[in-house]
Amino acid sequence: MAADVAVAATPATSAARPRKTLRALVRRASVIGAGTVLALTVGAALFAPWIAPYDPNAINLGHALNAPSAAHWFGTDQLGRDVLSRVIFGGRMSLFIAACVVTLAGLGGTLAGIMAGYRGGWVDNVVMRFAEIQYALPPVILALVLVSVLGPSTTNIILVITLANWARFARVIRAEAISLRHRDFVLLARLSGASPWRIVLTHILPNVRATLIVLLTLDIGLIIILEATLSFLGLGIQPPDPSWGTMIAEGRGYLERAWWTSLLPGAALLLTVLAANIIGDSLGDRRGAPEGEA
């Protein structure tokens, strides 16, 4: 009887194996594609002054709303500015803001979460109460309120988006720190007389590094969308400086006769955010997979 069951189960197992292999190939292809898109976006942002074919702010009313052509691959906008050049420089600004925010929010949120989880007590209560206050408002609403008060500028946008995102790092890292503070190597370090900061920097921080990398990668897409939302509403990067959100907003009135003015910046935004999320999800899957399956 046992042999019959084993024989009957074999075809199902054999049929499931190709599907699993196909899913793995599709996932790997999507990760490679996302990595390629992200690498091209970062490369274009870094070398924008040399890659962009035109000055992104150069106005030429005689070539306003020209369709995509050999001279202007992405066409021109209502002021005759080259859309491709503005998309490249807009990505440069979005990635610069994202890099600044993930550094500040990641560093501040991680340190706050580690101290809250490791020390506990009133430190944990203070950090978590501030995090709950931040979570009471959606990031977009909080950013809109703060930018309206502080005024639109690159520095204020970085500050506002950082304040809207640090709590995510603090809450996740806090949970990791709580589990780590009871581990043997942390208890031994404490018994040996190591200071709390030494324990945090040498024992806890290295063990939350994998989680932090996943959070940083996933946060890039959210920050780019948040910056584009603020710019779309007129509270982000101010004209004439290019921003994907500003370009989408400016092209709304010309969609019927010049679809490229909004659609192509929107496609750049979509592809970049999607690529960052795919990379982040892949890193999260690898971190959560049992050893030997990652």
PDB file of C-alpha atoms in Angstrom:
ATOM      1  CA  MET A   1       0.000   0.000   0.000  1.00  0.00           C
ATOM      2  CA  ALA A   2       2.802   2.390   0.892  1.00  0.00           C
ATOM      3  CA  ALA A   3       4.508   1.675  -2.423  1.00  0.00           C
ATOM      4  CA  ASP A   4       1.272   2.466  -4.326  1.00  0.00           C
ATOM      5  CA  VAL A   5       0.950   5.807  -2.517  1.00  0.00           C
ATOM      6  CA  ALA A   6       4.558   6.664  -3.320  1.00  0.00           C
ATOM      7  CA  VAL A   7       4.070   5.783  -6.990  1.00  0.00           C
ATOM      8  CA  ALA A   8       0.872   7.834  -7.169  1.00  0.00           C
ATOM      9  CA  ALA A   9       2.562  10.839  -5.598  1.00  0.00           C
ATOM     10  CA  THR A  10       5.504  10.769  -7.985  1.00  0.00           C
ATOM     11  CA  PRO A  11       3.692  12.209 -11.081  1.00  0.00           C
ATOM     12  CA  ALA A  12       2.294  15.089  -9.057  1.00  0.00           C
ATOM     13  CA  THR A  13       5.733  15.866  -7.675  1.00  0.00           C
ATOM     14  CA  SER A  14       7.251  15.646 -11.151  1.00  0.00           C
ATOM     15  CA  ALA A  15       4.568  17.953 -12.547  1.00  0.00           C
ATOM     16  CA  ALA A  16       5.129  20.487  -9.765  1.00  0.00           C
ATOM     17  CA  ARG A  17       8.891  20.621 -10.341  1.00  0.00           C
ATOM     18  CA  PRO A  18       8.720  22.312 -13.806  1.00  0.00           C
ATOM     19  CA  ARG A  19       6.257  24.891 -12.466  1.00  0.00           C
ATOM     20  CA  LYS A  20       8.595  25.668  -9.580  1.00  0.00           C
ATOM     21  CA  THR A  21      11.525  25.940 -11.990  1.00  0.00           C
ATOM     22  CA  LEU A  22       9.512  28.241 -14.280  1.00  0.00           C
ATOM     23  CA  ARG A  23       8.560  30.501 -11.363  1.00  0.00           C
ATOM     24  CA  ALA A  24      12.207  30.664 -10.307  1.00  0.00           C
ATOM     25  CA  LEU A  25      13.280  31.591 -13.848  1.00  0.00           C
ATOM     26  CA  VAL A  26      10.583  34.273 -14.129  1.00  0.00           C
ATOM     27  CA  ARG A  27      11.560  35.711 -10.752  1.00  0.00           C
ATOM     28  CA  ARG A  28      15.236  35.728 -11.677  1.00  0.00           C
ATOM     29  CA  ALA A  29      14.487  37.390 -15.024  1.00  0.00           C
ATOM     30  CA  SER A  30      12.391  40.061 -13.305  1.00  0.00           C
ATOM     31  CA  VAL A  31      15.172  40.754 -10.806  1.00  0.00           C
ATOM     32  CA  ILE A  32      17.747  41.020 -13.609  1.00  0.00           C
ATOM     33  CA  GLY A  33      15.443  43.341 -15.547  1.00  0.00           C
ATOM     34  CA  ALA A  34      14.772  45.474 -12.475  1.00  0.00           C
ATOM     35  CA  GLY A  35      18.479  45.660 -11.685  1.00  0.00           C
ATOM     36  CA  THR A  36      19.201  46.743 -15.254  1.00  0.00           C
ATOM     37  CA  VAL A  37      16.550  49.482 -15.142  1.00  0.00           C
ATOM     38  CA  LEU A  38      17.791  50.721 -11.781  1.00  0.00           C
ATOM     39  CA  ALA A  39      21.425  50.685 -12.930  1.00  0.00           C
ATOM     40  CA  LEU A  40      20.548  52.643 -16.090  1.00  0.00           C
ATOM     41  CA  THR A  41      18.552  55.171 -14.064  1.00  0.00           C
ATOM     42  CA  VAL A  42      21.360  55.675 -11.555  1.00  0.00           C
ATOM     43  CA  GLY A  43      23.940  55.886 -14.355  1.00  0.00           C
ATOM     44  CA  ALA A  44      21.873  58.466 -16.234  1.00  0.00           C
ATOM     45  CA  ALA A  45      21.458  60.490 -13.045  1.00  0.00           C
ATOM     46  CA  LEU A  46      25.184  60.437 -12.255  1.00  0.00           C
ATOM     47  CA  PHE A  47      26.246  61.395 -15.774  1.00  0.00           C
ATOM     48  CA  ALA A  48      23.264  63.595 -16.665  1.00  0.00           C
ATOM     49  CA  PRO A  49      25.319  66.660 -17.737  1.00  0.00           C
ATOM     50  CA  TRP A  50      27.178  64.519 -20.294  1.00  0.00           C
ATOM     51  CA  ILE A  51      24.277  62.259 -21.374  1.00  0.00           C
ATOM     52  CA  ALA A  52      21.450  64.779 -21.766  1.00  0.00           C
ATOM     53  CA  PRO A  53      21.367  65.995 -25.383  1.00  0.00           C
ATOM     54  CA  TYR A  54      20.140  69.503 -24.477  1.00  0.00           C
ATOM     55  CA  ASP A  55      19.995  71.967 -21.636  1.00  0.00           C
ATOM     56  CA  PRO A  56      16.877  70.831 -19.721  1.00  0.00           C
ATOM     57  CA  ASN A  57      15.764  74.429 -19.121  1.00  0.00           C
ATOM     58  CA  ALA A  58      16.524  75.822 -22.599  1.00  0.00           C
ATOM     59  CA  ILE A  59      13.330  77.365 -24.028  1.00  0.00           C
ATOM     60  CA  ASN A  60      12.653  77.272 -27.777  1.00  0.00           C
ATOM     61  CA  LEU A  61       9.081  78.314 -28.518  1.00  0.00           C
ATOM     62  CA  GLY A  62       9.596  77.635 -32.216  1.00  0.00           C
ATOM     63  CA  HIS A  63       9.799  73.907 -31.418  1.00  0.00           C
ATOM     64  CA  ALA A  64       7.033  73.731 -28.806  1.00  0.00           C
ATOM     65  CA  LEU A  65       5.164  70.408 -28.561  1.00  0.00           C
ATOM     66  CA  ASN A  66       7.177  68.710 -31.270  1.00  0.00           C
ATOM     67  CA  ALA A  67       6.499  64.981 -31.466  1.00  0.00           C
ATOM     68  CA  PRO A  68       9.289  62.468 -30.730  1.00  0.00           C
ATOM     69  CA  SER A  69      11.819  62.493 -33.567  1.00  0.00           C
ATOM     70  CA  ALA A  70      15.486  61.913 -34.317  1.00  0.00           C
ATOM     71  CA  ALA A  71      16.286  65.403 -33.027  1.00  0.00           C
ATOM     72  CA  HIS A  72      14.211  65.035 -29.857  1.00  0.00           C
ATOM     73  CA  TRP A  73      13.722  61.375 -28.932  1.00  0.00           C
ATOM     74  CA  PHE A  74      11.069  62.163 -26.322  1.00  0.00           C
ATOM     75  CA  GLY A  75       9.692  65.228 -28.100  1.00  0.00           C
ATOM     76  CA  THR A  76       9.464  68.712 -26.630  1.00  0.00           C
ATOM     77  CA  ASP A  77       7.124  70.309 -24.101  1.00  0.00           C
ATOM     78  CA  GLN A  78       4.930  73.417 -24.310  1.00  0.00           C
ATOM     79  CA  LEU A  79       7.994  75.683 -24.031  1.00  0.00           C
ATOM     80  CA  GLY A  80      10.068  73.774 -26.552  1.00  0.00           C
ATOM     81  CA  ARG A  81      12.281  72.154 -23.917  1.00  0.00           C
ATOM     82  CA  ASP A  82      13.682  68.701 -24.669  1.00  0.00           C
ATOM     83  CA  VAL A  83      11.634  66.152 -22.706  1.00  0.00           C
ATOM     84  CA  LEU A  84      14.379  63.513 -22.677  1.00  0.00           C
ATOM     85  CA  SER A  85      16.855  65.930 -21.102  1.00  0.00           C
ATOM     86  CA  ARG A  86      14.297  66.950 -18.513  1.00  0.00           C
ATOM     87  CA  VAL A  87      13.470  63.307 -17.731  1.00  0.00           C
ATOM     88  CA  ILE A  88      17.173  62.572 -17.175  1.00  0.00           C
ATOM     89  CA  PHE A  89      17.691  65.590 -14.912  1.00  0.00           C
ATOM     90  CA  GLY A  90      14.365  64.911 -13.168  1.00  0.00           C
ATOM     91  CA  GLY A  91      15.596  61.422 -12.312  1.00  0.00           C
ATOM     92  CA  ARG A  92      18.821  62.937 -11.037  1.00  0.00           C
ATOM     93  CA  MET A  93      16.863  65.097  -8.592  1.00  0.00           C
ATOM     94  CA  SER A  94      14.542  62.267  -7.506  1.00  0.00           C
ATOM     95  CA  LEU A  95      17.429  59.885  -6.813  1.00  0.00           C
ATOM     96  CA  PHE A  96      19.392  62.587  -4.968  1.00  0.00           C
ATOM     97  CA  ILE A  97      16.425  63.234  -2.669  1.00  0.00           C
ATOM     98  CA  ALA A  98      15.839  59.485  -2.221  1.00  0.00           C
ATOM     99  CA  ALA A  99      19.512  58.917  -1.323  1.00  0.00           C
ATOM    100  CA  CYS A 100      19.482  61.728   1.240  1.00  0.00           C
ATOM    101  CA  VAL A 101      16.216  60.591   2.807  1.00  0.00           C
ATOM    102  CA  VAL A 102      17.085  56.898   3.079  1.00  0.00           C
ATOM    103  CA  THR A 103      20.396  57.858   4.675  1.00  0.00           C
ATOM    104  CA  LEU A 104      18.848  60.218   7.225  1.00  0.00           C
ATOM    105  CA  ALA A 105      15.656  58.245   7.910  1.00  0.00           C
ATOM    106  CA  GLY A 106      17.496  54.930   7.889  1.00  0.00           C
ATOM    107  CA  LEU A 107      20.216  56.115  10.254  1.00  0.00           C
ATOM    108  CA  GLY A 108      17.904  57.975  12.624  1.00  0.00           C
ATOM    109  CA  GLY A 109      15.163  55.347  12.629  1.00  0.00           C
ATOM    110  CA  THR A 110      17.626  52.483  13.060  1.00  0.00           C
ATOM    111  CA  LEU A 111      19.405  54.068  16.016  1.00  0.00           C
ATOM    112  CA  ALA A 112      16.085  55.034  17.622  1.00  0.00           C
ATOM    113  CA  GLY A 113      14.704  51.511  17.106  1.00  0.00           C
ATOM    114  CA  ILE A 114      17.814  49.812  18.475  1.00  0.00           C
ATOM    115  CA  MET A 115      17.926  52.003  21.579  1.00  0.00           C
ATOM    116  CA  ALA A 116      14.185  51.538  22.152  1.00  0.00           C
ATOM    117  CA  GLY A 117      14.398  47.761  21.796  1.00  0.00           C
ATOM    118  CA  TYR A 118      17.635  47.313  23.739  1.00  0.00           C
ATOM    119  CA  ARG A 119      17.062  49.748  26.603  1.00  0.00           C
ATOM    120  CA  GLY A 120      13.281  49.359  26.948  1.00  0.00           C
ATOM    121  CA  GLY A 121      11.575  51.315  29.731  1.00  0.00           C
ATOM    122  CA  TRP A 122      11.042  55.035  29.273  1.00  0.00           C
ATOM    123  CA  VAL A 123      13.317  55.134  26.194  1.00  0.00           C
ATOM    124  CA  ASP A 124      11.100  52.600  24.445  1.00  0.00           C
ATOM    125  CA  ASN A 125       7.948  54.458  25.506  1.00  0.00           C
ATOM    126  CA  VAL A 126       9.192  57.833  24.234  1.00  0.00           C
ATOM    127  CA  VAL A 127      10.392  56.492  20.870  1.00  0.00           C
ATOM    128  CA  MET A 128       7.252  54.454  20.256  1.00  0.00           C
ATOM    129  CA  ARG A 129       4.926  57.309  21.216  1.00  0.00           C
ATOM    130  CA  PHE A 130       6.634  59.566  18.673  1.00  0.00           C
ATOM    131  CA  ALA A 131       6.420  56.775  16.100  1.00  0.00           C
ATOM    132  CA  GLU A 132       2.699  56.335  16.783  1.00  0.00           C
ATOM    133  CA  ILE A 133       2.147  60.073  16.357  1.00  0.00           C
ATOM    134  CA  GLN A 134       3.881  59.910  12.993  1.00  0.00           C
ATOM    135  CA  TYR A 135       1.852  56.836  11.993  1.00  0.00           C
ATOM    136  CA  ALA A 136      -1.388  58.626  12.899  1.00  0.00           C
ATOM    137  CA  LEU A 137      -1.066  60.613   9.663  1.00  0.00           C
ATOM    138  CA  PRO A 138      -0.383  59.084   6.248  1.00  0.00           C
ATOM    139  CA  PRO A 139       3.051  60.090   4.899  1.00  0.00           C
ATOM    140  CA  VAL A 140       1.546  62.123   2.043  1.00  0.00           C
ATOM    141  CA  ILE A 141      -0.719  64.136   4.359  1.00  0.00           C
ATOM    142  CA  LEU A 142       2.092  64.719   6.859  1.00  0.00           C
ATOM    143  CA  ALA A 143       4.460  65.807   4.075  1.00  0.00           C
ATOM    144  CA  LEU A 144       1.865  68.160   2.584  1.00  0.00           C
ATOM    145  CA  VAL A 145       1.258  69.817   5.945  1.00  0.00           C
ATOM    146  CA  LEU A 146       4.942  70.233   6.754  1.00  0.00           C
ATOM    147  CA  VAL A 147       5.914  71.525   3.300  1.00  0.00           C
ATOM    148  CA  SER A 148       3.011  73.989   3.403  1.00  0.00           C
ATOM    149  CA  VAL A 149       4.385  75.331   6.696  1.00  0.00           C
ATOM    150  CA  LEU A 150       8.109  75.267   5.868  1.00  0.00           C
ATOM    151  CA  GLY A 151       7.836  76.196   2.201  1.00  0.00           C
ATOM    152  CA  PRO A 152       8.937  74.258  -0.899  1.00  0.00           C
ATOM    153  CA  SER A 153      12.691  73.800  -1.294  1.00  0.00           C
ATOM    154  CA  THR A 154      14.994  70.839  -1.813  1.00  0.00           C
ATOM    155  CA  THR A 155      16.258  70.997   1.782  1.00  0.00           C
ATOM    156  CA  ASN A 156      12.739  71.194   3.208  1.00  0.00           C
ATOM    157  CA  ILE A 157      11.551  68.324   0.999  1.00  0.00           C
ATOM    158  CA  ILE A 158      14.380  66.108   2.264  1.00  0.00           C
ATOM    159  CA  LEU A 159      13.628  67.083   5.865  1.00  0.00           C
ATOM    160  CA  VAL A 160       9.876  66.560   5.497  1.00  0.00           C
ATOM    161  CA  ILE A 161      10.105  63.157   3.790  1.00  0.00           C
ATOM    162  CA  THR A 162      12.659  62.046   6.398  1.00  0.00           C
ATOM    163  CA  LEU A 163      10.242  62.959   9.186  1.00  0.00           C
ATOM    164  CA  ALA A 164       7.498  61.060   7.371  1.00  0.00           C
ATOM    165  CA  ASN A 165       9.558  57.849   7.002  1.00  0.00           C
ATOM    166  CA  TRP A 166      11.835  57.364  10.033  1.00  0.00           C
ATOM    167  CA  ALA A 167       9.160  55.568  12.099  1.00  0.00           C
ATOM    168  CA  ARG A 168       9.012  52.617   9.688  1.00  0.00           C
ATOM    169  CA  PHE A 169      12.682  51.887  10.333  1.00  0.00           C
ATOM    170  CA  ALA A 170      12.315  52.433  14.081  1.00  0.00           C
ATOM    171  CA  ARG A 171       9.434  49.991  14.504  1.00  0.00           C
ATOM    172  CA  VAL A 172      10.923  47.153  12.468  1.00  0.00           C
ATOM    173  CA  ILE A 173      14.435  47.487  13.902  1.00  0.00           C
ATOM    174  CA  ARG A 174      13.026  47.771  17.441  1.00  0.00           C
ATOM    175  CA  ALA A 175      11.402  44.348  17.077  1.00  0.00           C
ATOM    176  CA  GLU A 176      14.735  42.876  15.962  1.00  0.00           C
ATOM    177  CA  ALA A 177      16.585  44.554  18.836  1.00  0.00           C
ATOM    178  CA  ILE A 178      14.134  43.157  21.390  1.00  0.00           C
ATOM    179  CA  SER A 179      14.834  39.621  20.192  1.00  0.00           C
ATOM    180  CA  LEU A 180      18.599  40.218  20.089  1.00  0.00           C
ATOM    181  CA  ARG A 181      18.962  41.696  23.580  1.00  0.00           C
ATOM    182  CA  HIS A 182      18.172  38.296  25.128  1.00  0.00           C
ATOM    183  CA  ARG A 183      20.706  36.400  23.003  1.00  0.00           C
ATOM    184  CA  ASP A 184      23.706  34.853  24.739  1.00  0.00           C
ATOM    185  CA  PHE A 185      26.341  36.976  23.015  1.00  0.00           C
ATOM    186  CA  VAL A 186      24.598  40.206  24.123  1.00  0.00           C
ATOM    187  CA  LEU A 187      24.208  38.958  27.708  1.00  0.00           C
ATOM    188  CA  LEU A 188      27.881  37.944  27.806  1.00  0.00           C
ATOM    189  CA  ALA A 189      28.947  41.357  26.492  1.00  0.00           C
ATOM    190  CA  ARG A 190      26.838  43.023  29.169  1.00  0.00           C
ATOM    191  CA  LEU A 191      28.329  40.834  31.918  1.00  0.00           C
ATOM    192  CA  SER A 192      31.834  41.638  30.698  1.00  0.00           C
ATOM    193  CA  GLY A 193      31.167  45.327  31.378  1.00  0.00           C
ATOM    194  CA  ALA A 194      30.682  46.579  27.798  1.00  0.00           C
ATOM    195  CA  SER A 195      28.879  49.906  27.566  1.00  0.00           C
ATOM    196  CA  PRO A 196      25.405  50.068  25.972  1.00  0.00           C
ATOM    197  CA  TRP A 197      26.774  51.972  22.963  1.00  0.00           C
ATOM    198  CA  ARG A 198      29.490  49.362  22.428  1.00  0.00           C
ATOM    199  CA  ILE A 199      26.912  46.570  22.580  1.00  0.00           C
ATOM    200  CA  VAL A 200      24.659  48.429  20.148  1.00  0.00           C
ATOM    201  CA  LEU A 201      27.430  49.161  17.646  1.00  0.00           C
ATOM    202  CA  THR A 202      29.338  45.873  17.774  1.00  0.00           C
ATOM    203  CA  HIS A 203      26.685  43.265  18.564  1.00  0.00           C
ATOM    204  CA  ILE A 204      23.187  44.487  17.658  1.00  0.00           C
ATOM    205  CA  LEU A 205      23.730  46.759  14.645  1.00  0.00           C
ATOM    206  CA  PRO A 206      25.593  44.125  12.555  1.00  0.00           C
ATOM    207  CA  ASN A 207      22.773  41.639  13.205  1.00  0.00           C
ATOM    208  CA  VAL A 208      20.034  43.961  11.911  1.00  0.00           C
ATOM    209  CA  ARG A 209      22.008  44.874   8.780  1.00  0.00           C
ATOM    210  CA  ALA A 210      20.121  42.488   6.478  1.00  0.00           C
ATOM    211  CA  THR A 211      16.747  43.827   7.596  1.00  0.00           C
ATOM    212  CA  LEU A 212      17.991  47.398   7.225  1.00  0.00           C
ATOM    213  CA  ILE A 213      19.150  46.806   3.639  1.00  0.00           C
ATOM    214  CA  VAL A 214      15.715  45.444   2.694  1.00  0.00           C
ATOM    215  CA  LEU A 215      13.977  48.423   4.306  1.00  0.00           C
ATOM    216  CA  LEU A 216      16.286  50.893   2.571  1.00  0.00           C
ATOM    217  CA  THR A 217      15.672  49.322  -0.840  1.00  0.00           C
ATOM    218  CA  LEU A 218      11.899  49.223  -0.420  1.00  0.00           C
ATOM    219  CA  ASP A 219      11.861  52.797   0.865  1.00  0.00           C
ATOM    220  CA  ILE A 220      13.499  54.196  -2.275  1.00  0.00           C
ATOM    221  CA  GLY A 221      10.366  53.669  -4.367  1.00  0.00           C
ATOM    222  CA  LEU A 222       8.125  55.182  -1.700  1.00  0.00           C
ATOM    223  CA  ILE A 223      10.338  58.264  -1.400  1.00  0.00           C
ATOM    224  CA  ILE A 224      10.431  58.809  -5.173  1.00  0.00           C
ATOM    225  CA  ILE A 225       6.621  58.611  -5.330  1.00  0.00           C
ATOM    226  CA  LEU A 226       6.259  60.962  -2.366  1.00  0.00           C
ATOM    227  CA  GLU A 227       8.613  63.518  -3.920  1.00  0.00           C
ATOM    228  CA  ALA A 228       6.788  63.251  -7.247  1.00  0.00           C
ATOM    229  CA  THR A 229       3.446  63.722  -5.468  1.00  0.00           C
ATOM    230  CA  LEU A 230       4.657  66.898  -3.768  1.00  0.00           C
ATOM    231  CA  SER A 231       6.045  68.220  -7.061  1.00  0.00           C
ATOM    232  CA  PHE A 232       2.835  67.313  -8.887  1.00  0.00           C
ATOM    233  CA  LEU A 233       0.882  69.391  -6.363  1.00  0.00           C
ATOM    234  CA  GLY A 234       3.280  72.329  -6.677  1.00  0.00           C
ATOM    235  CA  LEU A 235       4.898  71.823  -3.260  1.00  0.00           C
ATOM    236  CA  GLY A 236       8.021  69.990  -4.365  1.00  0.00           C
ATOM    237  CA  ILE A 237      10.773  70.902  -6.825  1.00  0.00           C
ATOM    238  CA  GLN A 238       9.924  74.331  -8.214  1.00  0.00           C
ATOM    239  CA  PRO A 239      10.023  75.254 -11.915  1.00  0.00           C
ATOM    240  CA  PRO A 240      12.035  75.639 -14.023  1.00  0.00           C
ATOM    241  CA  ASP A 241      14.039  72.814 -12.398  1.00  0.00           C
ATOM    242  CA  PRO A 242      12.839  69.483 -13.826  1.00  0.00           C
ATOM    243  CA  SER A 243      11.038  66.903 -11.708  1.00  0.00           C
ATOM    244  CA  TRP A 244       9.025  63.906 -12.852  1.00  0.00           C
ATOM    245  CA  GLY A 245       6.037  65.023 -10.805  1.00  0.00           C
ATOM    246  CA  THR A 246       6.204  68.590 -12.136  1.00  0.00           C
ATOM    247  CA  MET A 247       6.529  67.367 -15.723  1.00  0.00           C
ATOM    248  CA  ILE A 248       3.474  65.129 -15.348  1.00  0.00           C
ATOM    249  CA  ALA A 249       1.485  68.035 -13.909  1.00  0.00           C
ATOM    250  CA  GLU A 250       2.588  70.486 -16.617  1.00  0.00           C
ATOM    251  CA  GLY A 251       1.728  68.050 -19.404  1.00  0.00           C
ATOM    252  CA  ARG A 252      -1.822  67.332 -18.228  1.00  0.00           C
ATOM    253  CA  GLY A 253      -3.290  70.091 -20.350  1.00  0.00           C
ATOM    254  CA  TYR A 254      -1.642  68.790 -23.519  1.00  0.00           C
ATOM    255  CA  LEU A 255      -2.440  65.083 -23.328  1.00  0.00           C
ATOM    256  CA  GLU A 256      -4.705  65.078 -26.391  1.00  0.00           C
ATOM    257  CA  ARG A 257      -2.187  66.753 -28.689  1.00  0.00           C
ATOM    258  CA  ALA A 258       1.132  65.987 -26.967  1.00  0.00           C
ATOM    259  CA  TRP A 259       0.821  62.779 -24.931  1.00  0.00           C
ATOM    260  CA  TRP A 260       4.592  62.458 -24.544  1.00  0.00           C
ATOM    261  CA  THR A 261       4.868  65.467 -22.222  1.00  0.00           C
ATOM    262  CA  SER A 262       3.182  63.539 -19.371  1.00  0.00           C
ATOM    263  CA  LEU A 263       3.316  59.888 -20.406  1.00  0.00           C
ATOM    264  CA  LEU A 264       7.089  59.562 -20.808  1.00  0.00           C
ATOM    265  CA  PRO A 265       8.015  61.161 -17.437  1.00  0.00           C
ATOM    266  CA  GLY A 266       5.291  59.001 -15.883  1.00  0.00           C
ATOM    267  CA  ALA A 267       6.771  55.891 -17.505  1.00  0.00           C
ATOM    268  CA  ALA A 268      10.222  56.770 -16.122  1.00  0.00           C
ATOM    269  CA  LEU A 269       8.717  57.188 -12.665  1.00  0.00           C
ATOM    270  CA  LEU A 270       6.784  53.917 -12.909  1.00  0.00           C
ATOM    271  CA  LEU A 271       9.730  51.856 -14.134  1.00  0.00           C
ATOM    272  CA  THR A 272      12.112  53.227 -11.505  1.00  0.00           C
ATOM    273  CA  VAL A 273       9.723  52.637  -8.607  1.00  0.00           C
ATOM    274  CA  LEU A 274       8.782  49.182  -9.900  1.00  0.00           C
ATOM    275  CA  ALA A 275      12.447  48.225 -10.280  1.00  0.00           C
ATOM    276  CA  ALA A 276      13.288  49.378  -6.753  1.00  0.00           C
ATOM    277  CA  ASN A 277      10.336  47.422  -5.320  1.00  0.00           C
ATOM    278  CA  ILE A 278      11.245  44.248  -7.222  1.00  0.00           C
ATOM    279  CA  ILE A 279      14.823  44.434  -5.920  1.00  0.00           C
ATOM    280  CA  GLY A 280      13.541  45.059  -2.383  1.00  0.00           C
ATOM    281  CA  ASP A 281      11.084  42.165  -2.555  1.00  0.00           C
ATOM    282  CA  SER A 282      13.823  39.864  -3.853  1.00  0.00           C
ATOM    283  CA  LEU A 283      16.125  40.817  -0.978  1.00  0.00           C
ATOM    284  CA  GLY A 284      13.258  40.259   1.468  1.00  0.00           C
ATOM    285  CA  ASP A 285      12.541  36.814   0.024  1.00  0.00           C
ATOM    286  CA  ARG A 286      16.185  35.830   0.279  1.00  0.00           C
ATOM    287  CA  ARG A 287      16.374  37.006   3.852  1.00  0.00           C
ATOM    288  CA  GLY A 288      13.190  35.134   4.836  1.00  0.00           C
ATOM    289  CA  ALA A 289      13.940  31.922   2.957  1.00  0.00           C
ATOM    290  CA  PRO A 290      15.250  28.934   4.919  1.00  0.00           C
ATOM    291  CA  GLU A 291      18.961  28.348   4.611  1.00  0.00           C
ATOM    292  CA  GLY A 292      19.794  26.596   1.390  1.00  0.00           C
ATOM    293  CA  GLU A 293      16.729  27.922  -0.485  1.00  0.00           C
ATOM    294  CA  ALA A 294      17.729  31.554  -0.908  1.00  0.00           C
TER     295      ALA A 294
END
